[in-house]
Short mmCIF file of C-alpha atoms and ligand atoms in Angstrom, two decimals:
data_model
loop_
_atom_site.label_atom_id
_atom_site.label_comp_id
_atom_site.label_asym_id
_atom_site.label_seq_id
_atom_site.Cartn_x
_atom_site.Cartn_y
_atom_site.Cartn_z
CA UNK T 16 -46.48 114.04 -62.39
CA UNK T 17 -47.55 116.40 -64.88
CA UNK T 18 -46.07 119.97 -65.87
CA UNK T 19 -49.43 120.99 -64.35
CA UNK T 20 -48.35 120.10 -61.12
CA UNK T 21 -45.32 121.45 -61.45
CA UNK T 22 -46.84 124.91 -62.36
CA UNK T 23 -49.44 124.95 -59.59
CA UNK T 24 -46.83 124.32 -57.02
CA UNK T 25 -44.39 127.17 -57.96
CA UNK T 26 -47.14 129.54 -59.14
CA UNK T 27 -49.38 128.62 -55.61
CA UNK T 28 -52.22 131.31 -55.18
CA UNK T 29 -51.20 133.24 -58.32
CA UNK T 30 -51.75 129.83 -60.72
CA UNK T 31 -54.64 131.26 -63.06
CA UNK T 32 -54.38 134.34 -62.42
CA UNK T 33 -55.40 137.22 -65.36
CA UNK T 34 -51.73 139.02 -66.71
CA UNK T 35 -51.54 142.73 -64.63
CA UNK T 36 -49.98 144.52 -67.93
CA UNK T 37 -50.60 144.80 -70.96
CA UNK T 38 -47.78 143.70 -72.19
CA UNK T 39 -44.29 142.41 -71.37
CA UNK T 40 -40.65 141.96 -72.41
CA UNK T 41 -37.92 140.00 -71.35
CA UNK T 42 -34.27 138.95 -72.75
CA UNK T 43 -32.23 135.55 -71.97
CA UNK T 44 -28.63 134.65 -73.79
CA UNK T 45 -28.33 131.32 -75.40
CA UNK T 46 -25.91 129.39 -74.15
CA UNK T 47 -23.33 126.39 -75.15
CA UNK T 48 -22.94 123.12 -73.18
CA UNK T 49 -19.45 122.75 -71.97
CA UNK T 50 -20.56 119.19 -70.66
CA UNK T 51 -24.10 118.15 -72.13
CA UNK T 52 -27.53 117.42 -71.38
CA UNK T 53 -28.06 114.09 -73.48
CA UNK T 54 -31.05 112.06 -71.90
CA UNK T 55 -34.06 112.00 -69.82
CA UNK T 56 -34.86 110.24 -66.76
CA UNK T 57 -38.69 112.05 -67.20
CA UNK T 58 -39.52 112.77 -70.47
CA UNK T 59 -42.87 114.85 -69.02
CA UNK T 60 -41.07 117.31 -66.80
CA UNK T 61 -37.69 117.19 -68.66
CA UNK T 62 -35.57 116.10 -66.46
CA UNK T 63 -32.14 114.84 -66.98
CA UNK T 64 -29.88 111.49 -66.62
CA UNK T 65 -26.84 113.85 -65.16
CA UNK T 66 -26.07 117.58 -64.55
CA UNK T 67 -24.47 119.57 -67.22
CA UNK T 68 -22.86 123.11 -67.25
CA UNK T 69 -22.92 125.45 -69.79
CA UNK T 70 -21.56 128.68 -71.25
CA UNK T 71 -23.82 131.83 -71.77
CA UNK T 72 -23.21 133.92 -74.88
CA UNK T 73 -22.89 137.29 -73.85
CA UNK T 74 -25.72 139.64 -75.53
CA UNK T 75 -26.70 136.16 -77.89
CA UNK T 76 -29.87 135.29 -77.81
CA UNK T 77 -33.59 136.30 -77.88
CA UNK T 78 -36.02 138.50 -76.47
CA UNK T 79 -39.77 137.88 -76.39
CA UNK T 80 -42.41 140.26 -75.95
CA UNK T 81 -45.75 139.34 -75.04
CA UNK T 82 -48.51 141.39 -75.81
CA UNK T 83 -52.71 140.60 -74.91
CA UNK T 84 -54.49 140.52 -77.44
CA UNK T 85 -58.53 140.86 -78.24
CA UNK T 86 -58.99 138.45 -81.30
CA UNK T 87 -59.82 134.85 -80.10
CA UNK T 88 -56.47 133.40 -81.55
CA UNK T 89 -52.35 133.77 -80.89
CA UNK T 90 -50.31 135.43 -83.23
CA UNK T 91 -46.67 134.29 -83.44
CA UNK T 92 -44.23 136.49 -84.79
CA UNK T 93 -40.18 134.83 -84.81
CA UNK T 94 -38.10 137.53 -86.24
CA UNK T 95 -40.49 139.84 -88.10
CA UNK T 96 -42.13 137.30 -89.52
CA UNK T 97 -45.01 135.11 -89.17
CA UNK T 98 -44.91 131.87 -87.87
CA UNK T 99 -47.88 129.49 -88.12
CA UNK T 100 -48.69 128.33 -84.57
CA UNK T 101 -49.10 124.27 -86.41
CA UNK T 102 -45.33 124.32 -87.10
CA UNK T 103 -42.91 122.12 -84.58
CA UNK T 104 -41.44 125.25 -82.83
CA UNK T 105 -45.03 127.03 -83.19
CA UNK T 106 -46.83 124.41 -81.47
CA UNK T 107 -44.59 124.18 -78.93
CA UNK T 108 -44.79 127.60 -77.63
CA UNK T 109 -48.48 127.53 -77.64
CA UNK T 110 -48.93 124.21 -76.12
CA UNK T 111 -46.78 125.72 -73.34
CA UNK T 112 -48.22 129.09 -72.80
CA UNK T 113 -51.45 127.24 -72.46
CA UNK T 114 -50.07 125.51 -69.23
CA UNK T 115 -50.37 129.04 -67.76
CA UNK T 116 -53.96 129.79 -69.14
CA UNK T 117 -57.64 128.52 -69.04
CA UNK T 118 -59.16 127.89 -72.77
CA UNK T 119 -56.31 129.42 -74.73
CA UNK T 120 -57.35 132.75 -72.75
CA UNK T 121 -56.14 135.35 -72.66
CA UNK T 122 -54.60 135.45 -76.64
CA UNK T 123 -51.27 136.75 -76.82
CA UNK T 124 -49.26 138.26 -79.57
CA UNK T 125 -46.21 136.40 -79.26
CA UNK T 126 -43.13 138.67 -80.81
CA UNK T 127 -39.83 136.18 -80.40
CA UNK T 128 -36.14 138.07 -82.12
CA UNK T 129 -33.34 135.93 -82.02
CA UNK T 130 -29.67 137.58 -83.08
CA UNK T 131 -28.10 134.55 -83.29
CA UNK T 132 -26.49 132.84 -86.26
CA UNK T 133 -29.84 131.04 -87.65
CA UNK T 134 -29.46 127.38 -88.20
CA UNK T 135 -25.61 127.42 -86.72
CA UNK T 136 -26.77 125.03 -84.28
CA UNK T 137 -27.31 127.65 -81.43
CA UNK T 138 -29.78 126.79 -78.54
CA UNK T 139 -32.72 128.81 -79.88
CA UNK T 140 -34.88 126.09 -77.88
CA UNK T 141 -32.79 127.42 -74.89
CA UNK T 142 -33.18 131.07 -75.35
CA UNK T 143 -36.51 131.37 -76.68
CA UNK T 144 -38.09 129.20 -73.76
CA UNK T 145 -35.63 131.30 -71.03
CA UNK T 146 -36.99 134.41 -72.91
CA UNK T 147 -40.48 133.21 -72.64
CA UNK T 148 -40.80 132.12 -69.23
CA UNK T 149 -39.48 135.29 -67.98
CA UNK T 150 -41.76 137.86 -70.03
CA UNK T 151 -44.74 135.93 -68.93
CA UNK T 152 -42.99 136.32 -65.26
CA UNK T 153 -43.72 140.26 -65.76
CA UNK T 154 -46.59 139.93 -67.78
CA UNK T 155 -48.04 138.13 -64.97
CA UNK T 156 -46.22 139.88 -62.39
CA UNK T 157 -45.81 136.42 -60.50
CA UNK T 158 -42.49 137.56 -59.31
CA UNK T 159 -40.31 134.30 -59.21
CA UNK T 160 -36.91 133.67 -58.57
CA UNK T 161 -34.74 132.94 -61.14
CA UNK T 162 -34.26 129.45 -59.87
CA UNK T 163 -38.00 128.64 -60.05
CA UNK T 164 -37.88 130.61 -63.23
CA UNK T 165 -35.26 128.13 -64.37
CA UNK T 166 -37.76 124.98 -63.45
CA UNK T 167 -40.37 126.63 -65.20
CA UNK T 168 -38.32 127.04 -68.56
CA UNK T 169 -37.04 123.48 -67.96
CA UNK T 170 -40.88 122.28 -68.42
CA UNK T 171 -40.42 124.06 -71.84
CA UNK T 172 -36.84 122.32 -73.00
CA UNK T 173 -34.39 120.90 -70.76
CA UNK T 174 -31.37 123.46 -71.85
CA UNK T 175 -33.51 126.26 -71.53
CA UNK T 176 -33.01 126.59 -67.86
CA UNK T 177 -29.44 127.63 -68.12
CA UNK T 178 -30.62 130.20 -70.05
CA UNK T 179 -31.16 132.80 -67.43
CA UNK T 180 -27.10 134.09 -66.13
CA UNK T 181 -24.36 135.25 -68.05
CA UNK T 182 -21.10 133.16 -67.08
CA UNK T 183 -20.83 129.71 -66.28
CA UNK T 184 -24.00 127.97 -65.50
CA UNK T 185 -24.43 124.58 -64.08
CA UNK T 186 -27.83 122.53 -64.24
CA UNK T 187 -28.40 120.03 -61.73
CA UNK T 188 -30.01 116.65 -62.05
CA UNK T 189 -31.48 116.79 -58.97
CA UNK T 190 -33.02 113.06 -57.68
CA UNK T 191 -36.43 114.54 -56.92
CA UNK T 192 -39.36 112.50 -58.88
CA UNK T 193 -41.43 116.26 -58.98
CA UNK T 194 -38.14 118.09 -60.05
CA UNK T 195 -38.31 121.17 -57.59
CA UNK T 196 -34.39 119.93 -57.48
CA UNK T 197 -33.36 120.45 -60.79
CA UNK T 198 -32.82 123.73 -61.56
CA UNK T 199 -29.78 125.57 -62.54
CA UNK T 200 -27.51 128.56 -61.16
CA UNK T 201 -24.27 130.29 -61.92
CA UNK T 202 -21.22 128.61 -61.28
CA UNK T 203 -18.79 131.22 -61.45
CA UNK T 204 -17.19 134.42 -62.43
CA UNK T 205 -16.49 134.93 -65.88
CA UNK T 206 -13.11 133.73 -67.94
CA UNK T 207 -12.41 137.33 -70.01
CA UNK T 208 -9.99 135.52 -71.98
CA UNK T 209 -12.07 132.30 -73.11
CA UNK T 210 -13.00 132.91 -76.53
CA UNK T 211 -15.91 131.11 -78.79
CA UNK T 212 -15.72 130.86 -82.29
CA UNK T 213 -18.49 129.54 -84.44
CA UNK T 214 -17.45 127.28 -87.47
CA UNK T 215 -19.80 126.61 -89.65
CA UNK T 216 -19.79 123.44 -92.52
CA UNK T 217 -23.52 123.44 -93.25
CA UNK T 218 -27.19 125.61 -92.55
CA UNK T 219 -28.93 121.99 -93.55
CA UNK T 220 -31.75 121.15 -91.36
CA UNK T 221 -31.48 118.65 -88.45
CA UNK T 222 -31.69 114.96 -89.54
CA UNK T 223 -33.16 114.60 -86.26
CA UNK T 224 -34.95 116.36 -83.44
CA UNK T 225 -32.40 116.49 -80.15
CA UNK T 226 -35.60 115.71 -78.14
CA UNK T 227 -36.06 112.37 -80.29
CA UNK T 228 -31.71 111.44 -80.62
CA UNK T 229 -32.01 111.69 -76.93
CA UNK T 230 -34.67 109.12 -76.09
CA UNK T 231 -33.62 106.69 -79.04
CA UNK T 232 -29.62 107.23 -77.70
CA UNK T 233 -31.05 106.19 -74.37
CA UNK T 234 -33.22 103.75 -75.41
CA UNK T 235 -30.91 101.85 -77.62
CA UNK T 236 -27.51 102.31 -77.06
CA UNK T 237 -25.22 99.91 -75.01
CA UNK T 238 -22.90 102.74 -74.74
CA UNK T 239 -24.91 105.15 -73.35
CA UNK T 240 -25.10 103.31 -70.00
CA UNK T 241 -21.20 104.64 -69.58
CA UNK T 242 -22.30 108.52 -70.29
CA UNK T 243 -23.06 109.21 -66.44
CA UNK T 244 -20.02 108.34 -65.59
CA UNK T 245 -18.09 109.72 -68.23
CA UNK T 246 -20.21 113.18 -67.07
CA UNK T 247 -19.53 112.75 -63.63
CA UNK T 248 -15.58 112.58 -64.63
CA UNK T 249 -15.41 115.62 -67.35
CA UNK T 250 -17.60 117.55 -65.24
CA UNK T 251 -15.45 117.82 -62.22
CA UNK T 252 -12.49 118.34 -64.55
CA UNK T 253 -14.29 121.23 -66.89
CA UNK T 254 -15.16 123.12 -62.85
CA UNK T 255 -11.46 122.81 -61.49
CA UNK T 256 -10.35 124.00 -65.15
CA UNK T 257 -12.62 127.07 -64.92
CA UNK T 258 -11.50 127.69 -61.57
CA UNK T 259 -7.79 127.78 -62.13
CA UNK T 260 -8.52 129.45 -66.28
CA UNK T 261 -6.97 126.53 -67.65
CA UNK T 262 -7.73 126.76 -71.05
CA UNK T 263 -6.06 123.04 -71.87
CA UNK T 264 -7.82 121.10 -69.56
CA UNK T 265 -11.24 122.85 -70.03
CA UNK T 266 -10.80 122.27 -73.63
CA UNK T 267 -9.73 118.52 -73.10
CA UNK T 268 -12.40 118.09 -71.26
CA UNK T 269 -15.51 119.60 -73.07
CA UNK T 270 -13.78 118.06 -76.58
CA UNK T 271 -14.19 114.65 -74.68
CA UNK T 272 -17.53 115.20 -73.23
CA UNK T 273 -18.75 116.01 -76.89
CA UNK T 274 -17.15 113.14 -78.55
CA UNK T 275 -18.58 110.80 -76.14
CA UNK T 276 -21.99 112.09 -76.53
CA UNK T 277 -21.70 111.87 -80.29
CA UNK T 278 -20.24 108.33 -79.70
CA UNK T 279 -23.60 107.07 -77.86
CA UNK T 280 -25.28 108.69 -80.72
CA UNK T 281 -23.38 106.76 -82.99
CA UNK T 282 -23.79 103.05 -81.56
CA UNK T 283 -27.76 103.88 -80.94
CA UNK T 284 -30.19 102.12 -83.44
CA UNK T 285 -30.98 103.39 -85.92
CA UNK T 286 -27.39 105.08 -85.87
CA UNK T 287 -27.46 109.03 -85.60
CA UNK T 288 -25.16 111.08 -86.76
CA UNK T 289 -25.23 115.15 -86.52
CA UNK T 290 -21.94 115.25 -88.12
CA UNK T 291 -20.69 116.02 -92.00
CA UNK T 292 -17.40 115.17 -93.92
CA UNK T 293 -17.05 118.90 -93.52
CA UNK T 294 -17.18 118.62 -89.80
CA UNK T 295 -15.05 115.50 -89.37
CA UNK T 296 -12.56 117.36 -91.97
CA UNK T 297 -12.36 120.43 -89.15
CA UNK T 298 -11.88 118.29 -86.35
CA UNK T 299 -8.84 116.65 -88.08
CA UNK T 300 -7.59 120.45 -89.32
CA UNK T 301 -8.06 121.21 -85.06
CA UNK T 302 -5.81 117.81 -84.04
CA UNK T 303 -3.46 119.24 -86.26
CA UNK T 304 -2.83 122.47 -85.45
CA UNK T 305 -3.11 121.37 -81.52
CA UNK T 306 -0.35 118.94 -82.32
CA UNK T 307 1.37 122.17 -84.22
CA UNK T 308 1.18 124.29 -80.53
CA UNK T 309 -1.48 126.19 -81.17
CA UNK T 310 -4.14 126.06 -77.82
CA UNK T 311 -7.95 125.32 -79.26
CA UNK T 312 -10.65 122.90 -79.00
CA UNK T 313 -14.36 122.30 -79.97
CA UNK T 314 -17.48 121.18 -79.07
CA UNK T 315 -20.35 119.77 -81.10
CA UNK T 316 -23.89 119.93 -79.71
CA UNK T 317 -26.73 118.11 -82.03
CA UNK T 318 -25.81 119.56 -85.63
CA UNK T 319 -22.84 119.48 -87.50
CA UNK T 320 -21.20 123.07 -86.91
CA UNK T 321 -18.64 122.91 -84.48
CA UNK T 322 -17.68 125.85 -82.12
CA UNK T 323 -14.02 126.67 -81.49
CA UNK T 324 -12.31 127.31 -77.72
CA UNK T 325 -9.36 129.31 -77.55
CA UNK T 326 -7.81 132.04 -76.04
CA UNK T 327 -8.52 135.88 -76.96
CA UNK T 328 -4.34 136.23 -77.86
CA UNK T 329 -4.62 133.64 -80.44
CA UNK T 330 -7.74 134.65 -82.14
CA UNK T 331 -5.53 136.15 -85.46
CA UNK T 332 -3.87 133.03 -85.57
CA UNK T 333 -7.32 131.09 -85.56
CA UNK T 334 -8.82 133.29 -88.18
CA UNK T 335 -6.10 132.51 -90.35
CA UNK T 336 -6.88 128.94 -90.40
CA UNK T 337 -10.64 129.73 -89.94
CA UNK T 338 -11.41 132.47 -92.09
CA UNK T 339 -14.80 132.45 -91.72
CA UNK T 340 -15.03 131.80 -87.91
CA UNK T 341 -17.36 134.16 -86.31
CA UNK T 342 -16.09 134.80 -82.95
CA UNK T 343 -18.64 135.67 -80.18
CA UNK T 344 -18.11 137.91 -76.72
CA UNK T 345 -18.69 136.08 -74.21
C1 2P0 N 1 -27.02 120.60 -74.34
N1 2P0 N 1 -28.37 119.69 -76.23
O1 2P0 N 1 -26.63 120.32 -73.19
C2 2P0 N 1 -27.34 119.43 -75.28
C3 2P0 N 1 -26.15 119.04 -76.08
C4 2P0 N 1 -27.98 119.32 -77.56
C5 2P0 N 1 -26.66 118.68 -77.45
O2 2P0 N 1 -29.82 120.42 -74.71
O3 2P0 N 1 -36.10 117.99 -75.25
O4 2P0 N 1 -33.52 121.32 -76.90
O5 2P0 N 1 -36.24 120.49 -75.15
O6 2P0 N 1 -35.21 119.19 -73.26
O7 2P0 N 1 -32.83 121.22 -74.46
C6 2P0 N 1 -30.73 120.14 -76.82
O8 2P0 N 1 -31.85 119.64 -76.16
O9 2P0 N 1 -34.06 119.29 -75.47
C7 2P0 N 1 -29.61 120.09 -75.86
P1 2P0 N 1 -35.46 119.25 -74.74
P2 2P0 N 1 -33.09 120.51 -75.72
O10 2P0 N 1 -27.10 121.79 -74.74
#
């Protein structure tokens, strides 16, 4: 199956169709996997090994506009500045908004602003996609769900279709081989008192692409074929933690569900690894002060920054030991 397929079913009459404004604009958070997406089972429609479920990050993230344009060619605009449409995230966005159109037409002035952190290792795949997919919803005036919105944005990158609910989110796998059951939706009411905190070691680029470390993780590692049931296991416990606020176990859990990712990174050939002495030197300074009292976690997605769960009353204490810790509202 092809994303074309995909399209054409959810879209139905309105697949084709000319845009009915002029222009359109639409917001999505980014959000932070609590228990990750790491593998494919169809690398075409992105579609994943297990479910994952994810935190949103409150007013984080990006908004696209979309505006039609008369010259022959796309302009792509990522935070005020120009972005040639031949560069990695550049051709990505075009090669998806022509899924929705026939011979590059009609042209489109693409105007992406992220206010996250750049190169923290936030999902801007995630909320640039979300964003995306939901202005060309209004541009278009298809008027889709958000759970067909959510497929749609999963056709542009996996963790973009938890991008569209505050909260707790939860993707699931689904079993389907055309998808239309992998989608996500919220899980539940938010946790005031979770905290986030964003520590960073390093803005260095990726050594790798996620979408690459996943397929070679898959492809190669021996321990990889114990990640869906190490998933299965941390995400029941991370969904009775958020149920009963249990800041412990939901940081046991997510901590585990990272390091096990990072683990079938590690034994994949050739090895990858997102993380720095710097990182491994804060995950140490975290053991400690957890074996000290203090209540806080982490979780590392596919860079080496690590981000920080703890409890609103303790966030002096954490800033202490974290000066430079930016704390985000959830
Ligand atoms: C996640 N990550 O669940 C995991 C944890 C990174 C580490 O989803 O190929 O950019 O576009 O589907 O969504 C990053 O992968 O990959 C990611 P594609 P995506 O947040």
């Amino acid at each position: 199956m092809h994303k074309k397929d995909i399209i054409q079913l959810l879209l139905g009459k309105y697949y084709l169709h000319a845009p009915q404004h002029e222009q359109a604009t639409a917001f999505a958070p980014t959000n932070i996997a609590l228990c990750k997406y790491w593998g494919k089972r169809d690398t075409e429609l992105n579609l994943p090994v297990t479910s994952s479920l994810s935190i949103s990050l409150g007013n984080k993230g990006a908004s696209t506009t979309l505006r039609l344009l008369s010259e022959a060619e796309d302009v792509l605009i990522l935070n005020g500045s120009p972005l040639e449409t031949t560069t990695r995230f550049g051709k990505r966005v075009v090669e998806f908004l022509d899924l929705f159109r026939i011979q590059q037409q009609p042209s489109l002035r693409i105007d992406i602003n992220m206010n996250i952190p750049l190169a923290a290792g936030l999902a801007s795949s995630a909320c640039g996609f979300a964003s995306l997919v939901a202005a060309l919803n209004k541009l278009y005036g298809w008027g889709l769900s958000l759970q067909d919105l959510s497929i749609l944005a999963r056709l542009g990158s996996g963790s973009a279709s938890r991008s569209f609910w505050s909260g707790f989110v939860e993707w699931h796998a689904g079993i389907q081989a055309d998808g239309m059951d992998s989608y996500s939706e919220p899980f539940s009411a938010a946790w005031p008192e979770l905290c986030i905190g964003l520590h960073v070691v390093s803005h260095e680029a990726k050594p790798i692409p996620s979408r690459e470390a996943m397929q070679r993780t898959r492809e190669t590692s021996v321990l990889y074929r114990s990640w869906p049931e190490q998933v299965q296991r941390d995400l029941l416990a991370i969904k009775q933690a958020i149920n009963q606020q249990d800041i412990s176990a939901l940081g046991a859990a997510a901590e585990t569900n990272a390091l096990a990712m990072h683990a079938t990174m590690l034994s994949a050939w050739p090895p990858i690894s997102y993380s720095l002495p710097a990182t491994t030197a804060a995950m140490h300074a975290i053991w400690q002060l957890r074996s000290a009292g203090l209540v806080v976690y982490f979780t590392q997605d596919a860079g080496p920054n690590l981000k920080l769960l703890f409890l609103k009353k303790d966030i002096e204490l954490l800033s202490k030991h974290f000066p430079s810790l930016e704390i985000i509202a959830l």
